[in-house]
Amino acid sequence: MIGQSKNDKVLILGAGLMQKPAILAAKHLGLKAVVVDANKNALAIPLADEFFPVDLKDRASLLELAKKLNEKGGLKGIFTAGTDFSASVSYVAENLGLPAHSFEAALNASDKVRMRACFEKAGVPSPKFRELDSSSLNDSQNLISDIEFPKVVKPCDNMGGRGCRLVRNQKEFLPAVSHAIENSRTSRAIFEDYMEGAEFSIDSVVYNGTLTITGFADRHIFYPPYFIEMGHSLPSKADIKIKNELIATFALGIKALGLTCGVAKADIKYTKKGPMIGEIAARLSGGYMSGWTFPYASGMNLTEEALKIAVGKEPDYLLSNRVSLPWQPHESVKGMAQPFELYEISNTLVSAERAWLSIPGKVSKIYGLDQVKQIYGVRDVLPRAKEGDSVKFPRNNVEKCGNIIAVGINHEQAYKSAEEAISEIVLRLEPNNSQTQDFLSGKSEIDEEGFPVSAFTFCPKNENSLTVGEGTKIPANAKTSDYLPESLIPLADSLKDWNHRSLRKTLEKFDEICPVHGELDGKKFWSALLRGGIQGALYVADNINNV
């Protein structure tokens, strides 16, 4: 137990689900968890020993509260995980002399323009960039006249993919930049080269001149022009040489930002030019990696080890169980000095996190949430959308409908469990909804050509999908699986939708959920199914039943 007194406290920024592991870790270490969040209804508030409604952007108020908590020396540290506010942590910690990255370094890791400038100055591989604000839009034609697309635009200071997208041509530029600026707390955006290549997430602990890798995962990104993470898998399947080159570049990036005491996480790609850093944050990862999938795969409570550092104690479990890593940089950075001794915590199991999503509409009923808990290997079922909620096809990572986490002895087993679970969950939407109808009709915005993608891409003749079943009927209450059009029979098991559900399984699920239905027009039914999956099929049936 770390807490020497019943009054020893740690101040935790954030009270959402991502902060639950931190609150529980504090209690396990014998510390009182004092939690702050602007949202008075945040999910993890009931777990806190004390709660104060404070905006995490308001550093002055956070410092004032911390001073009050520390009047008798009882405040041992400041901590956050999975929030944008590592700079707030460092600001308070620096003013009170508590362990943390320096405030300057945390700012470098919080603002993407500062971050890119640090990388550029140090020679660390990252995309070429420029900063944009609302005044930039007044001269947009000159700005983009000599630009080679594609490019990426994102807010300078946000997470979760909000306001981030691929810009593929000039007509997409203005809407994309405007949206990014709207999603920035400082009304600024960054416009940078697009990095093409496999993407990875890395968590780490920076401690006494050493860097310990505490999670190296494959990221599964889909649906351009947006970057929607439909899951991650840990450990990565990356070749060991590529992995070591990525870790070396990550280490150089941490050094360039000035991070020295705490944790750091990276989104990083391996391109045809080698490793390139997307971003490095001075916090543990969100997206269930640091608090769920890595502990499952490794057996180590990463949040607890990081919290020990934040309260001035040695991360003893981490130090006792890490193994040394070689320094093997890519040729693009071989001339740069090794900044840290490198270590890693090994994994004995495989974790697979997968997300499920929905087409636009309003949820009337959800099927499968209880059943999937019984699937072998499933550890967590984490719904975000509930009955009565309005949902949309995601344009960022906070608009997904839920997540499954599964664990296996190998990648195949973990992937199978997670994807089977996702395929069993169905969100049924209310009938007569204009947003659902627009989606099923294929309507898209002028700056989002090809988005959202259809549930089933009917290859190689996608243009024919709208005429499948033309002139046919499915009798009332008949099993739709008995009426699969001849052109789709060869694809029944190979085509899968966003939620890992094959055509055949989609029909079986429909027949299970909706055995009673009116006569279905073949063209409408199959078009809606190919476009919107089982949700589209149920929507067509429910609109008939609702008449």
Coordinates of C-alpha atoms in Angstrom, one line a residue:
M1 CA 0.0 0.0 0.0
I2 CA 1.4 3.4 -1.0
G3 CA -1.0 5.6 1.1
Q4 CA 0.8 6.1 4.4
S5 CA -2.1 8.1 5.8
K6 CA -5.9 7.8 5.4
N7 CA -5.8 11.4 4.1
D8 CA -3.3 10.7 1.3
K9 CA -5.0 11.7 -2.0
V10 CA -4.4 11.7 -5.7
L11 CA -6.3 14.2 -8.0
I12 CA -7.7 12.4 -11.1
L13 CA -8.7 14.5 -14.0
G14 CA -11.8 13.1 -15.8
A15 CA -14.6 10.9 -14.6
G16 CA -15.6 9.0 -17.7
L17 CA -15.1 5.3 -18.4
M18 CA -11.5 5.8 -19.5
Q19 CA -10.7 7.0 -16.0
K20 CA -12.3 4.1 -14.2
P21 CA -9.0 2.1 -14.1
A22 CA -7.2 5.1 -12.5
I23 CA -9.8 5.5 -9.8
L24 CA -9.7 1.8 -9.0
A25 CA -5.9 1.8 -9.1
A26 CA -5.8 4.7 -6.6
K27 CA -8.0 2.8 -4.2
H28 CA -5.9 -0.3 -4.5
L29 CA -2.8 1.7 -3.7
G30 CA -4.4 3.0 -0.5
L31 CA -5.0 6.5 -1.9
K32 CA -8.2 8.6 -1.8
A33 CA -9.4 9.2 -5.4
V34 CA -10.4 12.9 -5.7
V35 CA -12.0 13.2 -9.1
V36 CA -12.8 16.3 -11.2
D37 CA -14.9 16.6 -14.4
A38 CA -17.1 19.3 -15.9
N39 CA -19.8 16.6 -16.4
K40 CA -21.7 16.2 -13.2
N41 CA -23.2 13.0 -14.5
A42 CA -20.0 11.3 -15.7
L43 CA -20.0 7.5 -15.4
A44 CA -17.2 6.9 -12.9
I45 CA -18.2 9.6 -10.4
P46 CA -19.8 7.0 -8.0
L47 CA -16.4 5.3 -7.7
A48 CA -14.7 8.5 -6.5
D49 CA -14.0 9.2 -2.8
E50 CA -14.6 12.9 -3.5
F51 CA -15.9 14.7 -6.6
F52 CA -15.7 18.3 -7.7
P53 CA -17.3 19.7 -10.8
V54 CA -14.4 21.5 -12.5
D55 CA -13.7 22.2 -16.2
L56 CA -10.5 20.3 -17.1
K57 CA -9.5 23.3 -19.3
D58 CA -9.6 25.6 -16.3
R59 CA -6.0 25.3 -15.0
A60 CA -6.4 28.1 -12.5
S61 CA -9.4 26.4 -10.8
L62 CA -7.7 23.0 -10.8
L63 CA -4.6 24.5 -9.1
E64 CA -6.7 26.3 -6.6
L65 CA -8.5 23.0 -5.7
A66 CA -5.2 21.1 -5.6
K67 CA -3.7 23.7 -3.1
K68 CA -6.7 23.2 -0.9
L69 CA -6.4 19.4 -1.0
N70 CA -2.7 19.8 -0.2
E71 CA -3.0 22.2 2.8
K72 CA -1.7 19.5 5.1
G73 CA 0.5 17.8 2.5
G74 CA -2.0 15.1 1.7
L75 CA -2.0 15.5 -2.1
K76 CA 0.5 13.0 -3.4
G77 CA 0.0 13.4 -7.2
I78 CA -2.1 14.5 -10.2
F79 CA -3.1 12.0 -12.9
T80 CA -5.2 11.6 -16.1
A81 CA -5.7 8.8 -18.7
G82 CA -7.6 9.0 -21.9
T83 CA -8.3 12.8 -21.8
D84 CA -6.9 15.8 -23.7
F85 CA -5.7 17.4 -20.5
S86 CA -2.2 16.1 -19.8
A87 CA -1.1 19.8 -19.9
S88 CA -3.5 20.6 -17.0
V89 CA -1.9 17.8 -15.0
S90 CA 1.6 19.1 -15.6
Y91 CA 0.6 22.7 -14.9
V92 CA -0.8 21.8 -11.4
A93 CA 2.0 19.3 -10.7
E94 CA 4.7 21.8 -11.6
N95 CA 3.2 24.5 -9.4
L96 CA 3.0 22.1 -6.4
G97 CA 6.3 20.3 -7.0
L98 CA 4.7 17.0 -7.7
P99 CA 6.1 14.4 -10.2
A100 CA 5.0 14.8 -13.9
H101 CA 6.3 15.8 -17.3
S102 CA 7.2 19.5 -17.4
F103 CA 4.4 21.9 -18.3
E104 CA 6.4 23.0 -21.4
A105 CA 6.8 19.3 -22.5
A106 CA 3.1 18.6 -21.9
L107 CA 2.2 21.6 -24.1
N108 CA 4.4 20.3 -26.8
A109 CA 2.5 17.0 -26.6
S110 CA -0.9 18.6 -26.5
D111 CA -0.7 21.1 -29.4
K112 CA -0.1 19.5 -32.8
V113 CA 1.6 22.6 -34.3
R114 CA 4.1 22.7 -31.4
M115 CA 4.5 19.0 -31.7
R116 CA 5.3 19.0 -35.4
A117 CA 7.7 22.0 -34.9
C118 CA 9.6 20.0 -32.2
F119 CA 9.9 17.0 -34.5
E120 CA 11.0 19.1 -37.4
K121 CA 13.7 20.8 -35.3
A122 CA 15.0 17.5 -34.0
G123 CA 14.9 15.7 -37.4
V124 CA 12.3 13.2 -36.2
P125 CA 10.2 11.8 -39.2
S126 CA 6.7 13.3 -39.3
P127 CA 4.5 14.9 -42.0
K128 CA 5.2 18.3 -43.4
F129 CA 2.6 20.7 -42.1
R130 CA 1.2 24.2 -41.9
E131 CA -1.0 25.9 -39.4
L132 CA -4.4 27.3 -40.4
D133 CA -7.0 29.5 -38.7
S134 CA -10.2 31.2 -39.8
S135 CA -8.2 34.0 -41.6
S136 CA -6.6 31.3 -43.8
L137 CA -10.0 30.6 -45.3
N138 CA -10.2 34.1 -46.8
D139 CA -7.3 33.3 -49.1
S140 CA -8.0 29.6 -49.7
Q141 CA -7.6 29.7 -53.4
N142 CA -4.0 30.9 -53.2
L143 CA -3.4 28.6 -50.3
I144 CA -4.4 25.4 -52.2
S145 CA -3.4 26.4 -55.8
D146 CA -0.1 24.5 -55.7
I147 CA -1.0 21.7 -53.2
E148 CA -0.8 18.1 -54.2
F149 CA -3.6 16.0 -52.7
P150 CA -4.4 14.0 -50.6
K151 CA -3.7 15.9 -47.4
V152 CA -4.9 15.5 -43.8
V153 CA -6.6 18.2 -41.8
K154 CA -7.2 18.1 -38.1
P155 CA -7.7 20.4 -35.1
C156 CA -4.6 21.4 -33.3
D157 CA -5.9 20.3 -29.9
N158 CA -8.4 17.6 -29.9
M159 CA -8.6 13.8 -29.7
G160 CA -10.9 10.9 -30.7
G161 CA -10.6 11.9 -34.4
R162 CA -13.1 14.8 -34.0
G163 CA -12.6 17.2 -36.9
C164 CA -9.9 15.0 -38.5
R165 CA -10.2 13.8 -42.1
L166 CA -8.6 13.2 -45.4
V167 CA -8.8 16.0 -48.0
R168 CA -8.7 14.4 -51.4
N169 CA -9.2 17.4 -53.7
Q170 CA -9.7 21.2 -53.7
K171 CA -13.5 21.0 -53.3
E172 CA -13.1 19.2 -49.9
F173 CA -10.6 21.7 -48.6
L174 CA -12.8 24.5 -47.2
P175 CA -15.4 22.3 -45.5
A176 CA -12.7 20.1 -44.0
V177 CA -10.7 23.1 -42.6
S178 CA -13.9 24.8 -41.3
H179 CA -14.9 21.6 -39.5
A180 CA -11.5 21.2 -38.0
I181 CA -11.4 24.7 -36.7
E182 CA -14.8 24.3 -35.2
N183 CA -13.5 21.3 -33.3
S184 CA -10.5 23.1 -31.9
R185 CA -10.5 24.7 -28.5
T186 CA -8.2 27.4 -29.9
S187 CA -9.9 27.7 -33.4
R188 CA -6.8 26.4 -35.2
A189 CA -6.2 23.5 -37.6
I190 CA -3.2 21.7 -38.9
F191 CA -2.9 20.8 -42.6
E192 CA -0.3 18.1 -43.4
D193 CA 0.9 15.5 -45.7
Y194 CA -1.0 12.2 -45.7
M195 CA 1.0 9.2 -44.5
E196 CA 0.2 6.0 -46.3
G197 CA 1.0 2.8 -44.4
A198 CA 0.2 0.5 -41.6
E199 CA -0.8 2.2 -38.4
F200 CA 0.1 1.3 -34.8
S201 CA -0.5 2.5 -31.3
I202 CA 2.3 2.5 -28.7
D203 CA 2.0 3.0 -24.9
S204 CA 5.0 3.6 -22.8
V205 CA 6.4 4.6 -19.4
V206 CA 9.2 7.2 -19.3
Y207 CA 11.2 6.8 -16.0
N208 CA 14.7 7.7 -14.8
G209 CA 16.2 7.8 -18.3
T210 CA 14.5 4.6 -19.5
L211 CA 11.6 4.0 -21.9
T212 CA 9.5 0.9 -21.4
I213 CA 7.0 -0.1 -24.1
T214 CA 3.8 -1.1 -22.4
G215 CA 1.7 -1.9 -25.4
F216 CA 2.3 -2.1 -29.1
A217 CA -0.9 -2.7 -31.1
D218 CA -2.1 -2.9 -34.7
R219 CA -4.8 -0.2 -35.4
H220 CA -7.6 -1.1 -37.8
I221 CA -8.6 2.1 -39.6
F222 CA -11.5 2.4 -42.1
Y223 CA -13.9 4.6 -44.0
P224 CA -12.2 7.5 -45.8
P225 CA -12.3 10.4 -45.9
Y226 CA -12.5 9.8 -42.1
F227 CA -10.2 7.7 -39.9
I228 CA -12.4 5.4 -37.9
E229 CA -10.7 3.0 -35.7
M230 CA -12.8 -0.2 -35.8
G231 CA -10.5 -1.9 -33.3
H232 CA -7.0 -2.6 -32.3
S233 CA -5.1 -5.9 -31.7
L234 CA -2.4 -6.5 -29.2
P235 CA 0.4 -7.6 -29.5
S236 CA 1.0 -6.4 -33.0
K237 CA 1.7 -8.8 -35.9
A238 CA 4.4 -6.4 -37.2
D239 CA 7.7 -7.8 -38.3
I240 CA 10.3 -7.5 -35.5
K241 CA 12.6 -5.3 -37.6
I242 CA 9.7 -2.9 -38.4
K243 CA 8.6 -2.9 -34.8
N244 CA 12.1 -2.0 -33.5
E245 CA 12.4 0.8 -36.0
L246 CA 9.0 2.2 -35.0
I247 CA 10.0 2.1 -31.3
A248 CA 13.3 3.9 -32.0
T249 CA 11.5 6.7 -33.8
F250 CA 9.0 6.9 -31.0
A251 CA 11.8 7.2 -28.5
L252 CA 13.4 10.1 -30.5
G253 CA 10.0 11.8 -30.7
I254 CA 9.6 11.6 -26.9
K255 CA 13.0 13.1 -26.5
A256 CA 12.2 15.9 -29.0
L257 CA 9.1 16.9 -27.0
G258 CA 11.0 16.9 -23.7
L259 CA 8.9 14.2 -21.9
T260 CA 10.9 12.8 -19.0
C261 CA 8.6 11.6 -16.1
G262 CA 5.4 9.7 -16.6
V263 CA 3.8 8.1 -19.7
A264 CA 3.7 8.7 -23.4
K265 CA 1.6 7.2 -26.2
A266 CA 2.0 7.3 -30.0
D267 CA 0.0 6.9 -33.1
I268 CA 2.6 6.0 -35.6
K269 CA 2.8 4.7 -39.2
Y270 CA 5.2 2.6 -41.2
T271 CA 5.4 4.2 -44.7
K272 CA 7.4 3.5 -47.7
K273 CA 10.0 6.0 -46.2
G274 CA 10.0 4.2 -42.9
P275 CA 8.4 5.2 -39.6
M276 CA 6.6 8.5 -39.3
I277 CA 4.9 9.8 -36.2
G278 CA 1.3 10.9 -36.3
E279 CA 1.3 12.2 -32.8
I280 CA 2.7 11.6 -29.3
A281 CA 0.6 12.4 -26.2
A282 CA 1.8 12.8 -22.6
R283 CA -0.9 10.4 -21.3
L284 CA -2.0 6.8 -21.4
S285 CA -4.0 5.8 -24.4
G286 CA -7.8 5.9 -24.6
G287 CA -9.7 3.4 -26.7
Y288 CA -9.5 0.7 -24.0
M289 CA -5.8 -0.1 -24.7
S290 CA -4.0 1.0 -21.5
G291 CA -6.8 0.1 -19.1
W292 CA -8.1 -3.1 -20.7
T293 CA -6.4 -4.8 -23.6
F294 CA -2.8 -4.4 -22.5
P295 CA -3.5 -5.6 -18.9
Y296 CA -5.4 -8.6 -20.3
A297 CA -2.5 -9.5 -22.6
S298 CA 0.4 -8.9 -20.3
G299 CA -0.9 -9.4 -16.7
M300 CA 0.4 -5.9 -15.7
N301 CA -1.9 -3.2 -14.4
L302 CA -0.3 -0.3 -16.5
T303 CA -2.5 2.4 -14.9
E304 CA -1.4 1.4 -11.4
E305 CA 2.3 1.5 -12.4
A306 CA 1.9 4.9 -14.1
L307 CA 0.0 6.1 -11.0
K308 CA 2.9 5.1 -8.8
I309 CA 5.2 7.4 -10.7
A310 CA 2.7 10.2 -10.4
V311 CA 2.7 10.0 -6.6
G312 CA 6.5 9.7 -6.4
K313 CA 6.9 6.0 -5.9
E314 CA 8.9 3.4 -7.9
P315 CA 6.9 1.4 -10.4
D316 CA 8.3 -1.8 -8.9
Y317 CA 6.2 -4.3 -10.9
L318 CA 7.2 -2.7 -14.2
L319 CA 10.9 -2.6 -13.2
S320 CA 10.9 -6.2 -12.2
N321 CA 9.2 -7.6 -15.2
R322 CA 10.5 -5.7 -18.2
V323 CA 13.0 -7.1 -20.7
S324 CA 15.7 -5.2 -22.6
L325 CA 15.1 -4.1 -26.2
P326 CA 17.8 -3.4 -28.8
W327 CA 18.3 0.0 -30.4
Q328 CA 17.5 -0.6 -34.1
P329 CA 16.6 2.6 -35.8
H330 CA 15.5 3.0 -39.4
E331 CA 18.1 4.4 -41.7
S332 CA 16.3 7.8 -41.8
V333 CA 17.3 8.4 -38.1
K334 CA 20.5 6.2 -37.8
G335 CA 22.7 9.2 -37.1
M336 CA 20.7 10.3 -34.1
A337 CA 21.9 9.4 -30.6
Q338 CA 19.9 6.8 -28.5
P339 CA 17.9 8.9 -26.0
F340 CA 16.7 6.2 -23.6
E341 CA 17.6 2.7 -22.5
L342 CA 14.8 0.6 -24.1
Y343 CA 12.7 -2.0 -22.4
E344 CA 9.4 -3.8 -23.0
I345 CA 6.7 -5.7 -21.0
S346 CA 6.0 -9.0 -22.8
N347 CA 2.6 -10.3 -23.6
T348 CA 1.5 -13.9 -22.9
L349 CA -2.1 -13.6 -24.4
V350 CA -3.7 -11.7 -27.4
S351 CA -6.3 -9.0 -26.9
A352 CA -8.7 -7.9 -29.7
E353 CA -10.9 -4.9 -29.3
R354 CA -13.5 -4.3 -32.0
A355 CA -16.2 -1.7 -32.4
W356 CA -19.7 -1.9 -33.8
L357 CA -21.5 0.9 -35.6
S358 CA -24.8 1.9 -37.0
I359 CA -26.4 3.6 -40.0
P360 CA -28.2 6.9 -39.1
G361 CA -31.5 6.8 -37.3
K362 CA -33.0 6.4 -33.9
V363 CA -32.6 3.1 -31.9
S364 CA -35.8 1.3 -31.1
K365 CA -34.4 -2.0 -29.8
I366 CA -31.0 -3.6 -29.3
Y367 CA -30.5 -7.4 -29.6
G368 CA -27.6 -9.6 -28.5
L369 CA -25.9 -7.7 -25.7
D370 CA -26.5 -10.3 -23.0
Q371 CA -25.9 -13.3 -25.3
V372 CA -22.5 -12.2 -26.5
K373 CA -21.2 -12.2 -22.9
Q374 CA -21.3 -16.0 -23.1
I375 CA -19.1 -16.3 -26.2
Y376 CA -15.8 -17.9 -25.3
G377 CA -13.0 -15.3 -24.9
V378 CA -15.2 -12.3 -24.5
R379 CA -14.1 -10.2 -21.5
D380 CA -16.1 -6.9 -21.9
V381 CA -19.2 -5.8 -23.7
L382 CA -19.2 -1.9 -23.7
P383 CA -22.2 -0.4 -25.3
R384 CA -22.3 3.4 -26.0
A385 CA -25.7 3.7 -27.7
K386 CA -28.9 2.7 -26.0
E387 CA -32.5 2.3 -26.9
G388 CA -34.0 5.8 -27.7
D389 CA -30.6 7.3 -28.8
S390 CA -30.1 8.9 -32.1
V391 CA -27.1 7.3 -33.9
K392 CA -25.1 8.1 -37.0
F393 CA -22.5 6.5 -39.2
P394 CA -19.3 7.6 -37.5
R395 CA -17.1 10.5 -38.7
N396 CA -15.0 10.2 -35.5
N397 CA -14.1 7.7 -32.8
V398 CA -16.7 8.9 -30.3
E399 CA -19.7 8.2 -32.6
K400 CA -19.3 4.4 -32.6
C401 CA -22.0 2.4 -30.9
G402 CA -20.0 0.2 -28.7
N403 CA -17.0 -2.1 -28.2
I404 CA -16.2 -5.7 -27.5
I405 CA -12.9 -6.9 -26.0
A406 CA -11.9 -10.5 -26.3
V407 CA -8.8 -12.4 -25.3
G408 CA -7.2 -15.6 -26.7
I409 CA -4.1 -17.6 -26.7
N410 CA -3.3 -16.5 -30.2
H411 CA -4.5 -13.9 -32.7
E412 CA -6.8 -16.2 -34.6
Q413 CA -8.7 -17.1 -31.4
A414 CA -9.0 -13.6 -30.1
Y415 CA -10.1 -12.1 -33.5
K416 CA -12.7 -14.8 -33.9
S417 CA -14.2 -14.3 -30.5
A418 CA -14.4 -10.5 -30.8
E419 CA -15.8 -10.5 -34.4
E420 CA -18.3 -13.2 -33.6
A421 CA -19.6 -11.1 -30.7
I422 CA -19.9 -8.0 -32.8
S423 CA -21.8 -9.9 -35.5
E424 CA -24.4 -11.0 -32.9
I425 CA -25.3 -7.4 -31.9
V426 CA -28.1 -5.7 -33.8
L427 CA -29.5 -2.2 -33.5
R428 CA -33.0 -1.9 -34.8
L429 CA -34.0 1.6 -35.9
E430 CA -37.4 3.3 -35.8
P431 CA -39.3 3.5 -39.1
N432 CA -40.1 6.7 -41.0
N433 CA -36.8 8.4 -40.3
S434 CA -35.5 10.9 -42.8
Q435 CA -31.9 10.3 -41.9
T436 CA -32.2 6.6 -42.3
Q437 CA -34.0 7.0 -45.6
D438 CA -31.3 9.4 -46.9
F439 CA -28.6 6.9 -46.0
L440 CA -30.4 4.0 -47.7
S441 CA -30.9 6.1 -50.8
G442 CA -27.2 6.6 -51.1
K443 CA -27.3 10.4 -50.5
S444 CA -23.9 11.9 -49.7
E445 CA -22.5 15.4 -49.1
I446 CA -20.7 17.1 -51.9
D447 CA -17.4 17.1 -49.9
E448 CA -17.8 13.4 -48.8
E449 CA -17.9 11.5 -52.1
G450 CA -18.2 7.8 -51.5
F451 CA -19.0 8.2 -47.8
P452 CA -20.6 6.5 -46.0
V453 CA -19.7 3.2 -47.8
S454 CA -22.3 0.5 -48.2
A455 CA -22.6 -2.3 -45.8
F456 CA -21.9 -4.8 -48.5
T457 CA -19.7 -3.7 -51.4
F458 CA -21.1 -5.7 -54.3
C459 CA -17.8 -6.5 -56.2
P460 CA -16.9 -6.3 -58.9
K461 CA -20.2 -4.8 -60.2
N462 CA -21.2 -2.5 -57.4
E463 CA -23.3 -0.4 -59.8
N464 CA -25.7 -3.3 -60.2
S465 CA -26.5 -3.6 -56.5
L466 CA -29.5 -1.2 -56.8
T467 CA -31.2 -3.5 -59.3
V468 CA -30.7 -6.8 -57.4
G469 CA -34.1 -8.5 -56.9
E470 CA -35.9 -6.2 -59.4
G471 CA -39.3 -7.4 -60.2
T472 CA -39.4 -10.0 -57.4
K473 CA -41.4 -10.3 -54.2
I474 CA -40.7 -12.0 -50.9
P475 CA -44.1 -13.3 -49.5
A476 CA -45.4 -12.2 -46.2
N477 CA -43.8 -14.0 -43.2
A478 CA -41.5 -16.0 -45.6
K479 CA -37.9 -16.7 -44.6
T480 CA -35.8 -14.2 -46.6
S481 CA -32.9 -16.7 -46.6
D482 CA -35.0 -18.8 -49.0
Y483 CA -35.1 -15.9 -51.5
L484 CA -31.5 -15.0 -51.8
P485 CA -31.0 -13.7 -55.5
E486 CA -28.9 -15.9 -57.7
S487 CA -26.3 -13.2 -58.2
L488 CA -25.6 -13.1 -54.5
I489 CA -25.5 -16.8 -53.8
P490 CA -21.7 -17.1 -54.5
L491 CA -21.1 -14.1 -52.2
A492 CA -23.3 -15.2 -49.3
D493 CA -20.4 -16.3 -47.0
S494 CA -17.5 -14.1 -48.4
L495 CA -19.1 -10.7 -48.2
K496 CA -19.2 -9.2 -44.7
D497 CA -20.5 -5.9 -43.5
W498 CA -19.0 -3.4 -41.1
N499 CA -20.0 -5.5 -38.1
H500 CA -18.4 -8.8 -39.4
R501 CA -21.8 -10.2 -40.4
S502 CA -21.9 -12.2 -43.7
L503 CA -24.8 -11.9 -46.1
R504 CA -26.0 -15.4 -45.0
K505 CA -25.8 -14.5 -41.4
T506 CA -27.6 -11.2 -42.0
L507 CA -30.6 -13.1 -43.5
E508 CA -30.6 -15.7 -40.7
K509 CA -30.6 -12.8 -38.1
F510 CA -33.4 -11.0 -40.0
D511 CA -35.5 -14.2 -40.0
E512 CA -34.9 -14.7 -36.3
I513 CA -35.7 -11.1 -35.3
C514 CA -38.5 -10.4 -37.8
P515 CA -40.4 -13.7 -38.6
V516 CA -43.6 -11.7 -39.1
H517 CA -43.5 -9.2 -41.9
G518 CA -45.6 -8.0 -44.8
E519 CA -44.9 -8.8 -48.5
L520 CA -41.5 -7.4 -49.3
D521 CA -40.6 -5.7 -52.7
G522 CA -37.5 -7.5 -53.8
K523 CA -35.7 -4.5 -55.2
K524 CA -36.4 -2.3 -52.1
F525 CA -35.4 -5.1 -49.7
W526 CA -32.2 -6.2 -51.3
S527 CA -31.1 -2.7 -52.1
A528 CA -31.6 -1.6 -48.5
L529 CA -29.8 -4.8 -47.2
L530 CA -26.8 -4.2 -49.4
R531 CA -26.6 -0.6 -48.5
G532 CA -27.5 -0.7 -44.8
G533 CA -27.0 -4.4 -43.8
I534 CA -29.5 -5.9 -41.4
Q535 CA -30.6 -2.5 -40.2
G536 CA -31.6 -1.5 -43.8
A537 CA -33.5 -4.8 -44.2
L538 CA -35.4 -4.4 -40.9
Y539 CA -36.1 -0.7 -41.7
V540 CA -37.9 -1.7 -45.0
A541 CA -39.9 -4.4 -43.2
D542 CA -40.8 -2.2 -40.3
N543 CA -42.0 0.6 -42.6
I544 CA -44.4 -1.9 -44.2
N545 CA -45.5 -3.2 -40.8
N546 CA -46.0 0.3 -39.6
V547 CA -48.3 1.3 -42.4

